[in-house]
Short mmCIF file of C-alpha atoms in Angstrom, two decimals:
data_model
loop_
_atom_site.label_atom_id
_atom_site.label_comp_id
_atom_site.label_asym_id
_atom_site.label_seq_id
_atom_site.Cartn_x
_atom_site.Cartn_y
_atom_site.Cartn_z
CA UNK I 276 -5.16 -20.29 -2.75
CA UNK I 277 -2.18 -21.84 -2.08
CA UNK I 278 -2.29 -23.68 1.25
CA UNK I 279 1.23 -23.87 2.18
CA UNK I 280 1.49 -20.02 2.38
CA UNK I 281 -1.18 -18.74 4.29
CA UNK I 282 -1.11 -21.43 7.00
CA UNK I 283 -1.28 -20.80 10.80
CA UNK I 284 2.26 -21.35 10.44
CA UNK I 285 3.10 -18.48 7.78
CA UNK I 286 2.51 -16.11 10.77
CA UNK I 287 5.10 -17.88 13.07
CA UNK I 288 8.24 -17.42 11.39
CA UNK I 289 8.35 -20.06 8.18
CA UNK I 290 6.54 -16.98 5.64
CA UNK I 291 10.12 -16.27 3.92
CA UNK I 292 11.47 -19.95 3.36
CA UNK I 293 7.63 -20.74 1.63
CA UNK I 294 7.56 -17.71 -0.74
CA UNK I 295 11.29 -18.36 -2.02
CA UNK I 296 10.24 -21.59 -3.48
CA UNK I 297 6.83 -20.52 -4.66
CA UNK I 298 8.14 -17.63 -6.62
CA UNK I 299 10.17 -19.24 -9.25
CA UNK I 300 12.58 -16.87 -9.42
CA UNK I 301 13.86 -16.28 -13.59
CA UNK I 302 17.08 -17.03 -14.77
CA UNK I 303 18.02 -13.40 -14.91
CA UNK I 304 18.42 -13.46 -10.60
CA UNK I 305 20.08 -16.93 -9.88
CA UNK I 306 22.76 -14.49 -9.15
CA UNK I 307 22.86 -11.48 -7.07
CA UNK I 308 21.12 -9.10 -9.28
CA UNK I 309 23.81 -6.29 -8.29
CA UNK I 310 26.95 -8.19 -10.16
CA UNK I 311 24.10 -9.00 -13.29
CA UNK I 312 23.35 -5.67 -13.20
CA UNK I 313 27.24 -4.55 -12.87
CA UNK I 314 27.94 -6.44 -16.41
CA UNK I 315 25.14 -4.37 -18.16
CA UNK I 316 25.84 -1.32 -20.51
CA UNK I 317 23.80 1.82 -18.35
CA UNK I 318 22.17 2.50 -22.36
CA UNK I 319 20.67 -1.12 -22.21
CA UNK I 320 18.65 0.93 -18.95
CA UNK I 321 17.43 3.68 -20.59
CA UNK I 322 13.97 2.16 -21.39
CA UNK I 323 10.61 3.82 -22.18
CA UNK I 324 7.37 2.62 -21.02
CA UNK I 325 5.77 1.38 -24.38
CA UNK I 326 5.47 -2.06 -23.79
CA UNK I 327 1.70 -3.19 -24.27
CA UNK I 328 -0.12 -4.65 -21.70
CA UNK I 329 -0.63 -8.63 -21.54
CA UNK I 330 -3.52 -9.81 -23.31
CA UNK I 331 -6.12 -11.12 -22.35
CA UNK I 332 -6.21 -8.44 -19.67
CA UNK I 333 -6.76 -9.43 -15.89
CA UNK I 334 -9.85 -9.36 -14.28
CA UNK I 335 -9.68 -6.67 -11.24
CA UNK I 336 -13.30 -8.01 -10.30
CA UNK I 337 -12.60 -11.46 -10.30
CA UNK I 338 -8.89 -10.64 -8.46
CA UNK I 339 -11.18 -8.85 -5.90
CA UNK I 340 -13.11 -11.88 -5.21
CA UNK I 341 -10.00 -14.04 -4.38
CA UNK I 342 -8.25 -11.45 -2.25
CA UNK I 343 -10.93 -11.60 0.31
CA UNK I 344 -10.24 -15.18 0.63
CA UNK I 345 -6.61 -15.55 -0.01
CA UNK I 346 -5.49 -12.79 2.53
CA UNK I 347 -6.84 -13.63 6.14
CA UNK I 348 -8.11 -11.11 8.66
CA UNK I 349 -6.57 -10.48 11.95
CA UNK I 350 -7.77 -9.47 15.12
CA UNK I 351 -8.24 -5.99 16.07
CA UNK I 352 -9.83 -3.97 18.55
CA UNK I 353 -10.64 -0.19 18.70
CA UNK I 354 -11.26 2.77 20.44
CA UNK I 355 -12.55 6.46 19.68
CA UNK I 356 -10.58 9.67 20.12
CA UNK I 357 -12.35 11.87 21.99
CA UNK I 358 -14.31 14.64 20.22
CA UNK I 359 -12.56 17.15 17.84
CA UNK I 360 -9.15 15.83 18.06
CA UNK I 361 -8.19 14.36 14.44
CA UNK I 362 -4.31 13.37 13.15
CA UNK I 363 -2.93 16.52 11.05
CA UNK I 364 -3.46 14.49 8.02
CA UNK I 365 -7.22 13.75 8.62
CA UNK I 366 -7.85 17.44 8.37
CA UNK I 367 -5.17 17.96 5.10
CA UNK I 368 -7.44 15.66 3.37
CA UNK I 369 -10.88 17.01 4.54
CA UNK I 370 -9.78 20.52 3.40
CA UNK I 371 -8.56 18.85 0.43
CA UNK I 372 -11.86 17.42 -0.52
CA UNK I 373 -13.93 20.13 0.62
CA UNK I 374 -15.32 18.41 3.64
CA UNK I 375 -15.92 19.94 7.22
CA UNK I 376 -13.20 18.07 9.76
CA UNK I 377 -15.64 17.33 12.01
CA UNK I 378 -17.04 15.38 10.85
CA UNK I 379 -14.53 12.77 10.61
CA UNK I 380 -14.45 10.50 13.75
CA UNK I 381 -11.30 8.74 14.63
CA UNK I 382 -10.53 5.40 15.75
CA UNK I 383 -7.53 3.67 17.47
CA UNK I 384 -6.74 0.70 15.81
CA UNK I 385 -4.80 -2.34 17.85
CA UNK I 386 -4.09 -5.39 15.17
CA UNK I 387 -3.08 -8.34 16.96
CA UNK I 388 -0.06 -8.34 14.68
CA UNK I 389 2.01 -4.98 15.84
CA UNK I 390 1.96 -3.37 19.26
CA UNK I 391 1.29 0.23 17.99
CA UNK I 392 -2.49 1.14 16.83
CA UNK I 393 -3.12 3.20 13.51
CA UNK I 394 -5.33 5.79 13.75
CA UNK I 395 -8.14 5.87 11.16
CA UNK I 396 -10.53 8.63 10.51
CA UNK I 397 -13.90 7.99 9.03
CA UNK I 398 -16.29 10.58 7.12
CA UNK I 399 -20.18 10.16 9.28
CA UNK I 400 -21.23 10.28 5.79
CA UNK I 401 -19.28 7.32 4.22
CA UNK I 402 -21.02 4.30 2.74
CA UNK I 403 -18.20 1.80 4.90
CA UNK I 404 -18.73 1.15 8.23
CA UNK I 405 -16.37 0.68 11.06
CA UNK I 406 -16.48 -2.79 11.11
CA UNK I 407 -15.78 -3.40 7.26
CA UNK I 408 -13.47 -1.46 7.20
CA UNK I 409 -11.04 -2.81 10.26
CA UNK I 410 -11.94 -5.97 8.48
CA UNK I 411 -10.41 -5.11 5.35
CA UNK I 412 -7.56 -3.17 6.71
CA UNK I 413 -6.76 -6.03 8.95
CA UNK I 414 -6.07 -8.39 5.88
CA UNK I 415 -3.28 -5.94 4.45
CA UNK I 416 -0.06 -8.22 5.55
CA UNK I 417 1.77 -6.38 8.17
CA UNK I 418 4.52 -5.90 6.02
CA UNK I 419 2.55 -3.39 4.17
CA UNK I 420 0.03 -2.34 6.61
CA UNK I 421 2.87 -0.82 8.77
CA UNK I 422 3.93 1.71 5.98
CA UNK I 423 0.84 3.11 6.66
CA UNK I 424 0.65 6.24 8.61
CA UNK I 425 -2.86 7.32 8.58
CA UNK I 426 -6.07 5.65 6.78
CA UNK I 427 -8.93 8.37 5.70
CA UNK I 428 -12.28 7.17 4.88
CA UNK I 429 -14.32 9.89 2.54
CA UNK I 430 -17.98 9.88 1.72
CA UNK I 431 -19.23 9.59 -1.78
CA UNK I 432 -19.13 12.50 -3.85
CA UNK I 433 -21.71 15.04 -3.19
CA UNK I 434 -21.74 16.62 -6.56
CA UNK I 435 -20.20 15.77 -10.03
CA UNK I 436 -18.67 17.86 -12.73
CA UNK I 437 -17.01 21.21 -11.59
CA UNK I 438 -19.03 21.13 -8.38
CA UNK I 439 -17.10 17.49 -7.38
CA UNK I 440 -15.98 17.64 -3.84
CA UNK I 441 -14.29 14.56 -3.51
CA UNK I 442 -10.78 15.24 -5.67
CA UNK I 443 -9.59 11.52 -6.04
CA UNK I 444 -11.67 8.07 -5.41
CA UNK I 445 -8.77 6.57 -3.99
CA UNK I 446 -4.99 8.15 -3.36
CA UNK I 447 -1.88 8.08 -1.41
CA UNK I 448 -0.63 11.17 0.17
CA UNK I 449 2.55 10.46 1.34
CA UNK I 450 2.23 7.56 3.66
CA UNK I 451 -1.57 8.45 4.20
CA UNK I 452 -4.22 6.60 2.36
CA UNK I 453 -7.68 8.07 1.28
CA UNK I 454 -10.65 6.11 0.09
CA UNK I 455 -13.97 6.92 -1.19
CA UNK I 456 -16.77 3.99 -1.36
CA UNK I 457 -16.54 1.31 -3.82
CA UNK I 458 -12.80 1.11 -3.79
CA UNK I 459 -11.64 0.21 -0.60
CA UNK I 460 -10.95 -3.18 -1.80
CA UNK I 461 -7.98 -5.55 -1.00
CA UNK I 462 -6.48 -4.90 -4.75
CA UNK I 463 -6.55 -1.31 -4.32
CA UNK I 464 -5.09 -0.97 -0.81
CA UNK I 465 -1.64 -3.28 -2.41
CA UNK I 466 -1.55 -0.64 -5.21
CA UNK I 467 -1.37 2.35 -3.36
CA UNK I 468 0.46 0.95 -0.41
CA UNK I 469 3.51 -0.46 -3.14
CA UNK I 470 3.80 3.22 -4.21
CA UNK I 471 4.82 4.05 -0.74
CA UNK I 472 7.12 0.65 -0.64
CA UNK I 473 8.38 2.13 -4.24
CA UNK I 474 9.95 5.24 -1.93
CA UNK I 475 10.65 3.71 1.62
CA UNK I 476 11.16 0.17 1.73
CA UNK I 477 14.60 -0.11 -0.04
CA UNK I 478 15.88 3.62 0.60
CA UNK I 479 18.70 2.74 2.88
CA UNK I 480 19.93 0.19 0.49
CA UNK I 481 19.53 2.72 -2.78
CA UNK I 482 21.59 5.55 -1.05
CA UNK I 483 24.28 2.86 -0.50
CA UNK I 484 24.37 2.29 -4.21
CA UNK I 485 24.61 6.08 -4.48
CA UNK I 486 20.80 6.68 -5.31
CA UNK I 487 19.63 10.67 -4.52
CA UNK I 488 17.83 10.22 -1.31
CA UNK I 489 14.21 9.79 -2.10
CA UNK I 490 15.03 8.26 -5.66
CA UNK I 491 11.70 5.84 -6.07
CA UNK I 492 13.35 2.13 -6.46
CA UNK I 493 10.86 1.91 -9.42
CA UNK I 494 13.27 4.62 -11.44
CA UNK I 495 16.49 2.76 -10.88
CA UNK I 496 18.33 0.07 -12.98
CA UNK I 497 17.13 -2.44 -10.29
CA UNK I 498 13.46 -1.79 -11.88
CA UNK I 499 13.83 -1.03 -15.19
CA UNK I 500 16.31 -4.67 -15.69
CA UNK I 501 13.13 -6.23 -14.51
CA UNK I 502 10.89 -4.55 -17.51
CA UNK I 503 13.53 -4.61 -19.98
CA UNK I 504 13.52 -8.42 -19.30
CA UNK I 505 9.52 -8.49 -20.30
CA UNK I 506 7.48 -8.04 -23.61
CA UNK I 507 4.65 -6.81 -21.74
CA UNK I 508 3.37 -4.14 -18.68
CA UNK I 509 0.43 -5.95 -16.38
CA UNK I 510 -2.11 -3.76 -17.07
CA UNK I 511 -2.52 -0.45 -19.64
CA UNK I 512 -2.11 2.10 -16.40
CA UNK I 513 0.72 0.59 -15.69
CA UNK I 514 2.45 2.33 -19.22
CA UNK I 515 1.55 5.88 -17.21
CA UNK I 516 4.55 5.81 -15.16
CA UNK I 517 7.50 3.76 -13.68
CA UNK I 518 6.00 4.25 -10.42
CA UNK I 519 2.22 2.78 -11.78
CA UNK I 520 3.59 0.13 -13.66
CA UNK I 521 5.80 -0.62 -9.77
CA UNK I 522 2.40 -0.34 -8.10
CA UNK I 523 0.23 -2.33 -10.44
CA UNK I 524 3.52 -5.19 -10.65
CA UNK I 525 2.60 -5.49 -6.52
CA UNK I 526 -1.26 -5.64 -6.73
CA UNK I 527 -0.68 -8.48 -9.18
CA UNK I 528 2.36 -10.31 -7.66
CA UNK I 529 0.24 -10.44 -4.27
CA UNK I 530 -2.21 -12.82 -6.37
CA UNK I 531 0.60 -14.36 -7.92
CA UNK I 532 1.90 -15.60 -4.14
CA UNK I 533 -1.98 -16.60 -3.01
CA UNK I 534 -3.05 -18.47 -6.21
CA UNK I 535 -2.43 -22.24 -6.03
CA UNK I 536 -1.71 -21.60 -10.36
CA UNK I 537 -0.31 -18.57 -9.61
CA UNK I 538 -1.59 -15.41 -11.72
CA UNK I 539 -2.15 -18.26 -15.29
CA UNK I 540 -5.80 -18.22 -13.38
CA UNK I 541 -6.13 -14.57 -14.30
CA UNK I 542 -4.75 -14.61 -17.78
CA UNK I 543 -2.50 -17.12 -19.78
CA UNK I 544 -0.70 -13.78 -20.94
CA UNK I 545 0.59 -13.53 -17.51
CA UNK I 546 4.13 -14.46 -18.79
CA UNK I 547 4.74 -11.37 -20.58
CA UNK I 548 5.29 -9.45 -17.79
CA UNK I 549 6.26 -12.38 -15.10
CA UNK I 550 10.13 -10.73 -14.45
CA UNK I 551 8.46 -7.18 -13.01
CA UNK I 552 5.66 -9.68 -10.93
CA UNK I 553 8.49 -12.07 -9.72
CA UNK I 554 11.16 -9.31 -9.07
CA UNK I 555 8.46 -7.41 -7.17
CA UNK I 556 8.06 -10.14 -4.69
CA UNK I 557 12.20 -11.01 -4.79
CA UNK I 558 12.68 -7.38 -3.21
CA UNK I 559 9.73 -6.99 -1.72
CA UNK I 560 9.19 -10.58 0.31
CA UNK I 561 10.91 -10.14 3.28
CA UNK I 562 9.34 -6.50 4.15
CA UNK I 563 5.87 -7.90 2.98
CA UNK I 564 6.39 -10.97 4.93
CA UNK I 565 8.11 -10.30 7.83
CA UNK I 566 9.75 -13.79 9.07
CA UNK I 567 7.67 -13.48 12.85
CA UNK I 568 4.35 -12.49 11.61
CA UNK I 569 4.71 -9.15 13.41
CA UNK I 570 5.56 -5.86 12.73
CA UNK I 571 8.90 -4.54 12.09
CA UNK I 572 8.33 -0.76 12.36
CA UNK I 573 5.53 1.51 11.72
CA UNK I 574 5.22 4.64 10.02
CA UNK I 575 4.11 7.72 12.49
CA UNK I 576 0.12 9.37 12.04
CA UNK I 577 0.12 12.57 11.67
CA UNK I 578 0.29 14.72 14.65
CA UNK I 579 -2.73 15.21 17.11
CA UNK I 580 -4.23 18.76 16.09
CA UNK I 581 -7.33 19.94 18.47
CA UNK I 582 -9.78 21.51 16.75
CA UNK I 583 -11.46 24.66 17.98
CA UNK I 584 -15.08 26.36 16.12
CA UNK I 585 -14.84 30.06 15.60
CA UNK I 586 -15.72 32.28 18.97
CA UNK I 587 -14.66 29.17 20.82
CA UNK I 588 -12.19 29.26 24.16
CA UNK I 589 -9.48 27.43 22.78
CA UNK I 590 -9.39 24.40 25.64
CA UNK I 591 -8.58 21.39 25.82
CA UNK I 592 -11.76 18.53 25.90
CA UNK I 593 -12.35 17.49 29.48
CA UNK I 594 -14.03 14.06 29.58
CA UNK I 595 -11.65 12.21 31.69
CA UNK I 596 -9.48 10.21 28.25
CA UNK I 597 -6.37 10.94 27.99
CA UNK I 598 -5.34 12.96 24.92
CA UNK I 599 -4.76 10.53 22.32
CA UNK I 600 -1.03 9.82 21.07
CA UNK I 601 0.44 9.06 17.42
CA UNK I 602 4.27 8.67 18.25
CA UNK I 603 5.88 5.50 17.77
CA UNK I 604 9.06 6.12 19.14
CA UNK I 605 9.62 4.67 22.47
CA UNK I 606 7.01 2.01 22.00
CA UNK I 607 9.23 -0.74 21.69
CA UNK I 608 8.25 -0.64 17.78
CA UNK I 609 11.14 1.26 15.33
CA UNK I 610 9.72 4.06 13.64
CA UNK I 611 9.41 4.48 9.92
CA UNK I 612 11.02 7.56 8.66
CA UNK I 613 10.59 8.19 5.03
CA UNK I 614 12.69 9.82 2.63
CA UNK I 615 13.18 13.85 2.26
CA UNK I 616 10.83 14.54 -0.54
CA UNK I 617 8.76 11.31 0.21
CA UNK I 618 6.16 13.19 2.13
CA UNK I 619 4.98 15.44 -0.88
CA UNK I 620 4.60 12.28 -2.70
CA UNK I 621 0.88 12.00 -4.66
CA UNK I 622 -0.47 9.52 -6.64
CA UNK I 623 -4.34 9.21 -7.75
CA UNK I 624 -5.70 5.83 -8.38
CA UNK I 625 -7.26 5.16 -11.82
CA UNK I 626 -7.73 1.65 -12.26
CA UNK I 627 -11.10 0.15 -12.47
CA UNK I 628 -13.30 -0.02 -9.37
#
């Protein structure tokens, strides 16, 4: 790990000046990337994902090791909704993987890093508990952590083959993430939380450059000038789409940042594809980093649904808690709004658990 960046003082306001000179940033961006870009032929853009990947290949296992060292927990504390109340999303993904909603419980989460909780829903069957789970959560940087709406936590599968109930081991939704055991790991959480970075974090600054709304930054010229500058994708998912090779770039790039040798520990290869790992922390940093250790927004949980069994009086719960709240607005804390189109957004990890 690199000891200059994840110092007590990282988290009070120095994070931005200490990545800047750790990242080495190529030759390609000693100049604002938009006039580099601006001198390029639009055909020169036009790649195709057929790069190989580096060789020898990185080691997910061995990156999972370092994570839980390189990325520090925070401080949280908790508290449970009352019964049969879940976030709208909770219940989208129970349906989705065949589950009953209630048995999800959900939890209140307060990081000592952002003055709005997250509200996470857990499956009574899952192998992670509570505790492991806040744990791990709590070492996503802030940055990322806040695109977050809503963290579901599934059980194993309960059948295989046509019978499977669980649809994905690990996904994004959205701005929702869903787990199953074995891969809630650090690695996996900065892959599927860059895919919803790929479609929020730079949106206002894409529709100023005349981007669609809800354009992923991983399809524009900003992107693919980062590839076209490489012989090599990070890993062989990474060839399945713009937006996988984006997502994979940011798993890898938050190694790059922790490793004293950078991501040479993982694979002397590394260089093939260092512009996409370098140019995802150049636009990425400051979101990932925020310069004050704390929050800068945070996406909105889905809304409060109360659930109500068949031949039930549909009434509210009455055990003296006050019904529990997912808005962000007028909490001090600036809401996240993501893109028209964002929300339908799906993406199914298949990496390597």
């Amino acid at each position: 790990m690199r000891p200059s960046l994840f110092s007590s003082t990282l988290l009070t306001g120095v994070a931005v000046p200490l990545l800047v000179s750790s990242l080495s940033i190529p030759p390609a961006y000693s100049e604002p990337l938009s006039k580099q870009l601006d001198k390029k032929d639009n055909l020169e853009l036009d790649f195709e994902l057929d790069k190989p990947p580096i060789q020898p290949a990185f080691s997910e296992d061995t990156q999972d090791k370092h994570l839980r060292f390189d990325y520090p927990r925070r401080s949280w504390t908790s508290s449970r909704w009352p019964e049969r109340h879940l976030p709208e999303h909770c219940i989208t993904e129970a349906q989705f993987n065949g589950l009953y909603p209630l048995d999800f419980e959900v939890r209140d989460v307060w990081f000592s890093d952002c003055g709005v909780p997250w509200a996470v829903c857990r499956h009574k069957d899952a192998k992670e508990k509570w505790r492991d789970i806040l744990n791990t959560f709590s070492a996503v940087p802030v940055g990322m952590r806040q695109y977050v709406a809503n963290l579901v936590i599934l059980p194993g599968a309960i059948d295989t083959g046509e019978n499977a109930t669980i649809q994905a081991v690990a996904y994004t939704r959205g701005s929702v993430l869903v787990f199953s055991p074995s891969y809630f790991k650090l690695g996996v959480l900065f892959h599927e939380i860059a895919h919803i970075m790929d479609m929020v974090a730079l949106a206002p600054f894409l529709e100023r450059q005349g981007y669609p709304e809800g354009t992923p930054f991983s399809k524009t010229k900003y992107w693919k000038y980062a590839y076209g500058n490489d012989s090599a994708v990070p890993t062989p998912y990474a060839r399945a789409s713009w937006q996988e090779d984006f997502a994979d770039s940011g798993r890898w790039a938050m190694s790059h940042v922790s490793r004293y040798r950078g991501l040479v520990e993982y694979s002397k290869g590394w260089v093939g594809c260092r512009t996409q790992i370098e140019a995802f922390m150049y636009w990425m940093k400051k979101s990932i980093f925020p310069s004050k250790g704390i929050c800068t927004g945070k996406m909105e949980g889905g809304q409060v649904v109360k659930v109500v069994v068949a031949g039930e009086d549909e009434v509210e719960v009455e055990d003296g808690r006050k019904r529990p709240g997912t808005k962000v607005a007028g909490s001090g804390v600036p809401p996240i709004v993501m893109p028209a189109g964002a929300a339908n957004m799906f993406f199914a990890y298949h990496g390597a658990a």
